[in-house]
Amino acid sequence: MRGNLVATGSQAEQSSGVNPMPRRLLMKELTARGVRMTAQRRLLVTIIQDARRHLDAAALLEMARKRDAAIDRATVYRTIALLKEHGLIDELDLMHMEGEKHYYEAKTTRDHCHLACFQCGAIMEYTSASLERLKAEMCAQSGFQIRVVRLEVGGVCKVCQKSAN
Amino acid sequence: MRGNLVATGSQAEQSSGVNPMPRRLLMKELTARGVRMTAQRRLLVTIIQDARRHLDAAALLEMARKRDAAIDRATVYRTIALLKEHGLIDELDLMHMEGEKHYYEAKTTRDHCHLACFQCGAIMEYTSASLERLKAEMCAQSGFQIRVVRLEVGGVCKVCQKSAN
DNA sequence: ATATGTGCAAATCTTTTGCAAATTC
DNA sequence: GAATTTGCAAAAGATTTGCACATAT
């Protein structure tokens, strides 16, 4: 059983990013659902979709302000809520390694797991057929109609294990 | 592939609780690690361990106060932090269906998933060999040394699907 | 006796909300 | 022009912290 690994974060930038998760076009999905697209929403959606790292609300606000200094925190939170309602972004904790904030990412077409290293803070993403199988099994057995899957793992990455701390 | 289901929450109390997850003896593990056990810690640990539902900090405080009116919120949070550091409890979001608080449960000897129904609020627990397999696979492929696994699923439960809302 | 734990009150951090003004269709 | 979105400032909710006092070993 082979899965795919993608790395981001602290030292992870260095790791080879094989097979990134297949992305979606948020803007198109929103308009298709009849959501009114204002300039600010477009901006925020673009930032989330193109982000190379996982953004929290504050980071998203900061990035958005570079293009529109007038944008407010409230708008960021309201847009996040909107995207969540439509199931277009996923909310992550990443093991809350730095405070209780949440991180967001455009929902990919395939669910994936986030592995967070407690030592160096690197985040790796992991997809595999096994996860899909597990989902199918849970559905079948519980009768649940799954809408969101959040699988987060905390531990020590390969590199940090070697540097034996 | 068969997994085990256990239900709790709103309407879940009614569901048959088959095969609860195997529990651990927190107190013993703590003393074994040389953690100083005060009366209040003993009280809190007992409550968490014997809880039938997932407790948030406020609920834990409230329950503890029934036995020791003097116990403070800060102590609750400090004890939670202690237990988390020692890997003896798991922290859950349960899809944040009512605010941003966290829920806690004594770590079981086998990792399990929480399925939360967005409609009725029921929480079901799910263990299966597939989850163990997925963990093993992730370890093997990423080289991660896994310390915590948090798998939470949001959706609509069987009952709510039928009541067609 | 010394280190550790606790209560209290205030602080911090993240997220939400009411309302008047601005924007979109 | 009516409905929706936004900024602002204030509120709310969860969790953390400094410090003086209490408790455990």
Short mmCIF file of N, CA, C and O in Angstrom, two decimals, chain B residues 63-162:
data_model
loop_
_atom_site.label_atom_id
_atom_site.label_comp_id
_atom_site.label_asym_id
_atom_site.label_seq_id
_atom_site.Cartn_x
_atom_site.Cartn_y
_atom_site.Cartn_z
N MET B 63 -18.33 19.48 37.24
CA MET B 63 -18.42 18.18 37.89
C MET B 63 -17.50 18.10 39.10
O MET B 63 -17.86 17.57 40.14
N ALA B 64 -16.31 18.64 38.94
CA ALA B 64 -15.34 18.59 40.03
C ALA B 64 -15.84 19.39 41.23
O ALA B 64 -15.67 19.00 42.38
N ARG B 65 -16.50 20.50 40.96
CA ARG B 65 -16.97 21.37 42.03
C ARG B 65 -18.03 20.70 42.89
O ARG B 65 -18.24 21.10 44.04
N LYS B 66 -18.68 19.71 42.37
CA LYS B 66 -19.66 19.00 43.18
C LYS B 66 -19.00 18.28 44.35
O LYS B 66 -19.60 18.04 45.38
N ARG B 67 -17.75 17.93 44.15
CA ARG B 67 -17.03 17.23 45.21
C ARG B 67 -16.07 18.14 45.96
O ARG B 67 -15.68 17.86 47.09
N ASP B 68 -15.63 19.18 45.29
CA ASP B 68 -14.69 20.10 45.93
C ASP B 68 -15.00 21.50 45.40
O ASP B 68 -14.52 21.90 44.34
N ALA B 69 -15.81 22.20 46.17
CA ALA B 69 -16.29 23.51 45.74
C ALA B 69 -15.18 24.52 45.52
O ALA B 69 -15.35 25.52 44.83
N ALA B 70 -14.00 24.24 46.09
CA ALA B 70 -12.91 25.22 46.03
C ALA B 70 -12.09 25.13 44.75
O ALA B 70 -11.30 26.01 44.44
N ILE B 71 -12.30 24.07 44.02
CA ILE B 71 -11.44 23.88 42.85
C ILE B 71 -11.64 24.97 41.81
O ILE B 71 -12.74 25.43 41.56
N ASP B 72 -10.54 25.36 41.24
CA ASP B 72 -10.56 26.50 40.31
C ASP B 72 -10.35 26.09 38.86
O ASP B 72 -9.71 25.08 38.56
N ARG B 73 -10.92 26.93 38.01
CA ARG B 73 -10.77 26.77 36.57
C ARG B 73 -9.30 26.58 36.18
O ARG B 73 -8.96 25.71 35.38
N ALA B 74 -8.43 27.39 36.75
CA ALA B 74 -7.02 27.32 36.40
C ALA B 74 -6.45 25.94 36.66
O ALA B 74 -5.65 25.41 35.89
N THR B 75 -6.87 25.35 37.76
CA THR B 75 -6.39 24.02 38.10
C THR B 75 -6.85 23.00 37.08
O THR B 75 -6.12 22.09 36.70
N VAL B 76 -8.08 23.18 36.62
CA VAL B 76 -8.60 22.28 35.60
C VAL B 76 -7.73 22.37 34.34
O VAL B 76 -7.26 21.36 33.82
N TYR B 77 -7.49 23.59 33.90
CA TYR B 77 -6.68 23.74 32.70
C TYR B 77 -5.26 23.25 32.91
O TYR B 77 -4.67 22.63 32.03
N ARG B 78 -4.72 23.48 34.10
CA ARG B 78 -3.36 23.04 34.35
C ARG B 78 -3.28 21.52 34.39
O ARG B 78 -2.32 20.91 33.91
N THR B 79 -4.31 20.91 34.89
CA THR B 79 -4.31 19.45 34.94
C THR B 79 -4.48 18.86 33.54
O THR B 79 -3.84 17.87 33.19
N ILE B 80 -5.34 19.48 32.77
CA ILE B 80 -5.51 19.03 31.39
C ILE B 80 -4.16 19.10 30.66
O ILE B 80 -3.77 18.16 29.97
N ALA B 81 -3.45 20.20 30.85
CA ALA B 81 -2.15 20.36 30.19
C ALA B 81 -1.19 19.26 30.61
O ALA B 81 -0.48 18.67 29.80
N LEU B 82 -1.23 18.97 31.90
CA LEU B 82 -0.36 17.92 32.44
C LEU B 82 -0.66 16.57 31.79
O LEU B 82 0.25 15.85 31.34
N LEU B 83 -1.92 16.24 31.74
CA LEU B 83 -2.32 14.95 31.17
C LEU B 83 -2.00 14.88 29.68
O LEU B 83 -1.64 13.82 29.16
N LYS B 84 -2.13 16.00 29.02
CA LYS B 84 -1.81 16.02 27.60
C LYS B 84 -0.31 15.78 27.39
O LYS B 84 0.09 14.99 26.55
N GLU B 85 0.49 16.48 28.20
CA GLU B 85 1.94 16.31 28.09
C GLU B 85 2.34 14.85 28.25
O GLU B 85 3.23 14.36 27.59
N HIS B 86 1.65 14.19 29.15
CA HIS B 86 1.99 12.79 29.39
C HIS B 86 1.28 11.85 28.42
O HIS B 86 1.36 10.63 28.56
N GLY B 87 0.57 12.42 27.50
CA GLY B 87 -0.10 11.59 26.50
C GLY B 87 -1.18 10.69 27.07
O GLY B 87 -1.45 9.62 26.54
N LEU B 88 -1.81 11.13 28.15
CA LEU B 88 -2.82 10.28 28.79
C LEU B 88 -4.25 10.66 28.44
O LEU B 88 -5.18 9.92 28.75
N ILE B 89 -4.42 11.78 27.83
CA ILE B 89 -5.76 12.13 27.35
C ILE B 89 -5.66 12.60 25.90
O ILE B 89 -4.60 12.99 25.44
N ASP B 90 -6.78 12.53 25.22
CA ASP B 90 -6.85 13.04 23.85
C ASP B 90 -7.72 14.27 23.85
O ASP B 90 -8.68 14.37 24.63
N GLU B 91 -7.38 15.18 22.99
CA GLU B 91 -8.15 16.42 22.88
C GLU B 91 -8.96 16.34 21.59
O GLU B 91 -8.44 15.98 20.55
N LEU B 92 -10.22 16.67 21.68
CA LEU B 92 -11.10 16.59 20.52
C LEU B 92 -11.81 17.91 20.25
O LEU B 92 -12.01 18.71 21.15
N ASP B 93 -12.20 18.10 19.00
CA ASP B 93 -12.99 19.28 18.64
C ASP B 93 -14.44 18.90 18.47
O ASP B 93 -15.33 19.72 18.62
N LEU B 94 -14.67 17.67 18.07
CA LEU B 94 -16.01 17.19 17.75
C LEU B 94 -16.68 18.16 16.80
O LEU B 94 -17.83 18.56 16.98
N MET B 95 -15.91 18.55 15.80
CA MET B 95 -16.39 19.43 14.74
C MET B 95 -16.84 20.81 15.25
O MET B 95 -17.50 21.54 14.53
N HIS B 96 -16.47 21.17 16.44
CA HIS B 96 -16.81 22.49 17.00
C HIS B 96 -18.27 22.84 16.78
O HIS B 96 -18.58 23.94 16.33
N MET B 97 -19.13 21.88 17.09
CA MET B 97 -20.54 22.14 16.84
C MET B 97 -21.14 23.14 17.80
O MET B 97 -22.19 23.72 17.54
N GLU B 98 -20.51 23.33 18.93
CA GLU B 98 -20.99 24.40 19.82
C GLU B 98 -19.83 25.20 20.39
O GLU B 98 -19.44 25.00 21.53
N GLY B 99 -19.33 26.10 19.57
CA GLY B 99 -18.24 26.94 20.03
C GLY B 99 -16.87 26.32 19.81
O GLY B 99 -16.76 25.20 19.33
N GLU B 100 -15.87 27.05 20.21
CA GLU B 100 -14.50 26.63 19.91
C GLU B 100 -13.85 25.81 21.01
O GLU B 100 -12.66 25.60 21.02
N LYS B 101 -14.64 25.36 21.95
CA LYS B 101 -14.03 24.63 23.06
C LYS B 101 -13.51 23.25 22.66
O LYS B 101 -13.87 22.73 21.61
N HIS B 102 -12.71 22.69 23.53
CA HIS B 102 -12.17 21.36 23.30
C HIS B 102 -12.79 20.37 24.26
O HIS B 102 -13.23 20.73 25.34
N TYR B 103 -12.77 19.12 23.84
CA TYR B 103 -13.29 18.04 24.66
C TYR B 103 -12.15 17.11 24.97
O TYR B 103 -11.21 16.98 24.19
N TYR B 104 -12.27 16.44 26.10
CA TYR B 104 -11.18 15.55 26.51
C TYR B 104 -11.69 14.17 26.82
O TYR B 104 -12.81 14.00 27.30
N GLU B 105 -10.85 13.20 26.60
CA GLU B 105 -11.19 11.83 26.99
C GLU B 105 -9.92 11.09 27.32
O GLU B 105 -8.86 11.39 26.77
N ALA B 106 -10.03 10.14 28.24
CA ALA B 106 -8.88 9.34 28.60
C ALA B 106 -8.44 8.60 27.34
O ALA B 106 -9.26 8.09 26.60
N LYS B 107 -7.15 8.59 27.11
CA LYS B 107 -6.65 7.92 25.92
C LYS B 107 -6.93 6.44 26.06
O LYS B 107 -6.67 5.84 27.09
N THR B 108 -7.45 5.86 25.02
CA THR B 108 -7.72 4.43 25.06
C THR B 108 -6.52 3.69 24.49
O THR B 108 -5.64 4.30 23.91
N THR B 109 -6.51 2.40 24.66
CA THR B 109 -5.36 1.64 24.19
C THR B 109 -5.41 1.45 22.68
O THR B 109 -4.46 0.99 22.07
N ARG B 110 -6.53 1.83 22.11
CA ARG B 110 -6.63 1.71 20.66
C ARG B 110 -7.20 3.02 20.11
O ARG B 110 -8.23 3.48 20.59
N ASP B 111 -6.54 3.58 19.14
CA ASP B 111 -7.04 4.84 18.58
C ASP B 111 -8.40 4.65 17.95
O ASP B 111 -8.70 3.59 17.42
N HIS B 112 -9.21 5.68 18.04
CA HIS B 112 -10.52 5.57 17.42
C HIS B 112 -10.94 6.89 16.80
O HIS B 112 -10.36 7.93 17.07
N CYS B 113 -11.95 6.81 15.98
CA CYS B 113 -12.44 7.96 15.25
C CYS B 113 -13.72 8.46 15.89
O CYS B 113 -14.47 7.69 16.48
N HIS B 114 -13.98 9.75 15.80
CA HIS B 114 -15.25 10.30 16.27
C HIS B 114 -16.06 10.80 15.09
O HIS B 114 -15.57 11.62 14.31
N LEU B 115 -17.26 10.30 14.98
CA LEU B 115 -18.16 10.75 13.93
C LEU B 115 -19.20 11.64 14.57
O LEU B 115 -19.92 11.21 15.47
N ALA B 116 -19.31 12.86 14.11
CA ALA B 116 -20.25 13.81 14.70
C ALA B 116 -21.36 14.14 13.71
O ALA B 116 -21.09 14.48 12.56
N CYS B 117 -22.60 14.03 14.17
CA CYS B 117 -23.73 14.35 13.29
C CYS B 117 -24.06 15.83 13.41
O CYS B 117 -24.37 16.32 14.49
N PHE B 118 -23.97 16.52 12.29
CA PHE B 118 -24.23 17.96 12.27
C PHE B 118 -25.68 18.27 12.61
O PHE B 118 -26.02 19.36 13.04
N GLN B 119 -26.54 17.29 12.41
CA GLN B 119 -27.96 17.54 12.60
C GLN B 119 -28.40 17.34 14.05
O GLN B 119 -28.99 18.22 14.65
N CYS B 120 -28.11 16.18 14.61
CA CYS B 120 -28.60 15.91 15.97
C CYS B 120 -27.51 16.01 17.02
O CYS B 120 -27.78 15.95 18.21
N GLY B 121 -26.27 16.16 16.59
CA GLY B 121 -25.21 16.32 17.56
C GLY B 121 -24.67 15.03 18.15
O GLY B 121 -23.76 15.05 18.98
N ALA B 122 -25.21 13.91 17.74
CA ALA B 122 -24.73 12.63 18.26
C ALA B 122 -23.26 12.42 17.89
O ALA B 122 -22.82 12.85 16.84
N ILE B 123 -22.57 11.76 18.79
CA ILE B 123 -21.17 11.43 18.53
C ILE B 123 -21.04 9.92 18.56
O ILE B 123 -21.47 9.28 19.50
N MET B 124 -20.46 9.35 17.53
CA MET B 124 -20.22 7.91 17.53
C MET B 124 -18.73 7.67 17.50
O MET B 124 -17.99 8.43 16.90
N GLU B 125 -18.32 6.60 18.16
CA GLU B 125 -16.91 6.28 18.13
C GLU B 125 -16.72 5.06 17.24
O GLU B 125 -17.59 4.19 17.20
N TYR B 126 -15.62 5.04 16.58
CA TYR B 126 -15.38 3.97 15.64
C TYR B 126 -13.93 3.49 15.67
O TYR B 126 -13.02 4.29 15.50
N THR B 127 -13.75 2.24 15.93
CA THR B 127 -12.39 1.65 15.86
C THR B 127 -12.39 0.60 14.79
O THR B 127 -13.38 -0.10 14.63
N SER B 128 -11.28 0.42 14.16
CA SER B 128 -11.21 -0.71 13.24
C SER B 128 -9.77 -0.99 12.87
O SER B 128 -8.90 -0.15 13.00
N ALA B 129 -9.60 -2.19 12.43
CA ALA B 129 -8.27 -2.62 12.02
C ALA B 129 -7.75 -1.73 10.90
O ALA B 129 -6.55 -1.48 10.79
N SER B 130 -8.66 -1.23 10.08
CA SER B 130 -8.23 -0.38 8.97
C SER B 130 -7.51 0.86 9.46
O SER B 130 -6.57 1.35 8.82
N LEU B 131 -7.98 1.39 10.58
CA LEU B 131 -7.33 2.57 11.13
C LEU B 131 -5.91 2.22 11.56
O LEU B 131 -4.96 2.96 11.30
N GLU B 132 -5.78 1.09 12.19
CA GLU B 132 -4.45 0.65 12.62
C GLU B 132 -3.54 0.45 11.41
O GLU B 132 -2.37 0.83 11.42
N ARG B 133 -4.12 -0.11 10.38
CA ARG B 133 -3.34 -0.33 9.17
C ARG B 133 -2.88 1.00 8.56
O ARG B 133 -1.74 1.15 8.15
N LEU B 134 -3.81 1.93 8.54
CA LEU B 134 -3.48 3.25 7.99
C LEU B 134 -2.34 3.89 8.78
O LEU B 134 -1.39 4.43 8.22
N LYS B 135 -2.43 3.79 10.10
CA LYS B 135 -1.38 4.35 10.95
C LYS B 135 -0.03 3.72 10.62
O LYS B 135 0.98 4.42 10.46
N ALA B 136 -0.03 2.40 10.54
CA ALA B 136 1.20 1.68 10.28
C ALA B 136 1.79 2.12 8.94
O ALA B 136 2.98 2.36 8.80
N GLU B 137 0.89 2.26 7.99
CA GLU B 137 1.32 2.67 6.65
C GLU B 137 1.94 4.07 6.67
O GLU B 137 2.98 4.32 6.08
N MET B 138 1.27 4.98 7.41
CA MET B 138 1.79 6.35 7.48
C MET B 138 3.17 6.37 8.12
O MET B 138 4.07 7.04 7.64
N CYS B 139 3.32 5.65 9.21
CA CYS B 139 4.61 5.55 9.89
C CYS B 139 5.67 5.07 8.93
O CYS B 139 6.71 5.71 8.75
N ALA B 140 5.37 3.95 8.31
CA ALA B 140 6.35 3.31 7.43
C ALA B 140 6.77 4.25 6.32
O ALA B 140 7.95 4.39 6.01
N GLN B 141 5.80 4.95 5.75
CA GLN B 141 6.13 5.77 4.60
C GLN B 141 6.73 7.11 4.91
O GLN B 141 7.52 7.63 4.15
N SER B 142 6.31 7.70 6.00
CA SER B 142 6.79 9.04 6.29
C SER B 142 7.98 9.01 7.24
O SER B 142 8.70 9.99 7.37
N GLY B 143 8.15 7.91 7.92
CA GLY B 143 9.23 7.82 8.88
C GLY B 143 8.84 8.53 10.18
O GLY B 143 9.63 8.66 11.09
N PHE B 144 7.61 9.00 10.26
CA PHE B 144 7.12 9.67 11.46
C PHE B 144 6.98 8.68 12.61
O PHE B 144 6.60 7.53 12.42
N GLN B 145 7.28 9.18 13.79
CA GLN B 145 7.04 8.39 14.99
C GLN B 145 5.76 9.00 15.55
O GLN B 145 5.76 10.11 16.09
N ILE B 146 4.67 8.31 15.39
CA ILE B 146 3.36 8.85 15.76
C ILE B 146 3.12 8.85 17.26
O ILE B 146 3.32 7.86 17.93
N ARG B 147 2.69 10.02 17.77
CA ARG B 147 2.39 10.11 19.20
C ARG B 147 0.90 10.32 19.45
O ARG B 147 0.37 9.86 20.45
N VAL B 148 0.25 11.04 18.57
CA VAL B 148 -1.17 11.32 18.72
C VAL B 148 -1.87 11.19 17.37
O VAL B 148 -1.35 11.66 16.37
N VAL B 149 -3.04 10.58 17.39
CA VAL B 149 -3.82 10.49 16.16
C VAL B 149 -5.19 11.05 16.44
O VAL B 149 -5.83 10.69 17.43
N ARG B 150 -5.60 11.96 15.62
CA ARG B 150 -6.91 12.56 15.82
C ARG B 150 -7.68 12.47 14.53
O ARG B 150 -7.34 13.12 13.55
N LEU B 151 -8.70 11.62 14.53
CA LEU B 151 -9.50 11.43 13.33
C LEU B 151 -10.94 11.80 13.66
O LEU B 151 -11.60 11.15 14.45
N GLU B 152 -11.40 12.89 13.09
CA GLU B 152 -12.76 13.34 13.37
C GLU B 152 -13.51 13.50 12.06
O GLU B 152 -12.97 14.02 11.08
N VAL B 153 -14.74 13.06 12.08
CA VAL B 153 -15.54 13.08 10.88
C VAL B 153 -16.85 13.81 11.16
O VAL B 153 -17.45 13.62 12.21
N GLY B 154 -17.27 14.63 10.25
CA GLY B 154 -18.55 15.32 10.39
C GLY B 154 -19.47 14.87 9.28
O GLY B 154 -19.01 14.60 8.17
N GLY B 155 -20.75 14.77 9.58
CA GLY B 155 -21.69 14.35 8.54
C GLY B 155 -23.09 14.23 9.08
O GLY B 155 -23.45 14.92 10.03
N VAL B 156 -23.85 13.38 8.47
CA VAL B 156 -25.23 13.19 8.91
C VAL B 156 -25.43 11.72 9.26
O VAL B 156 -25.11 10.85 8.45
N CYS B 157 -25.92 11.49 10.47
CA CYS B 157 -26.06 10.11 10.91
C CYS B 157 -27.24 9.43 10.22
O CYS B 157 -28.10 10.07 9.62
N LYS B 158 -27.26 8.14 10.36
CA LYS B 158 -28.28 7.30 9.74
C LYS B 158 -29.69 7.78 10.05
O LYS B 158 -30.52 7.98 9.15
N VAL B 159 -29.95 7.97 11.33
CA VAL B 159 -31.28 8.39 11.77
C VAL B 159 -31.70 9.71 11.12
O VAL B 159 -32.81 9.84 10.60
N CYS B 160 -30.80 10.70 11.16
CA CYS B 160 -31.14 12.00 10.60
C CYS B 160 -31.32 11.95 9.09
O CYS B 160 -32.07 12.74 8.52
N GLN B 161 -30.64 11.06 8.44
CA GLN B 161 -30.81 10.94 6.99
C GLN B 161 -32.23 10.50 6.68
O GLN B 161 -32.85 10.98 5.75
N LYS B 162 -32.72 9.58 7.50
CA LYS B 162 -34.08 9.08 7.28
C LYS B 162 -35.11 10.15 7.51
O LYS B 162 -36.04 10.33 6.73
#
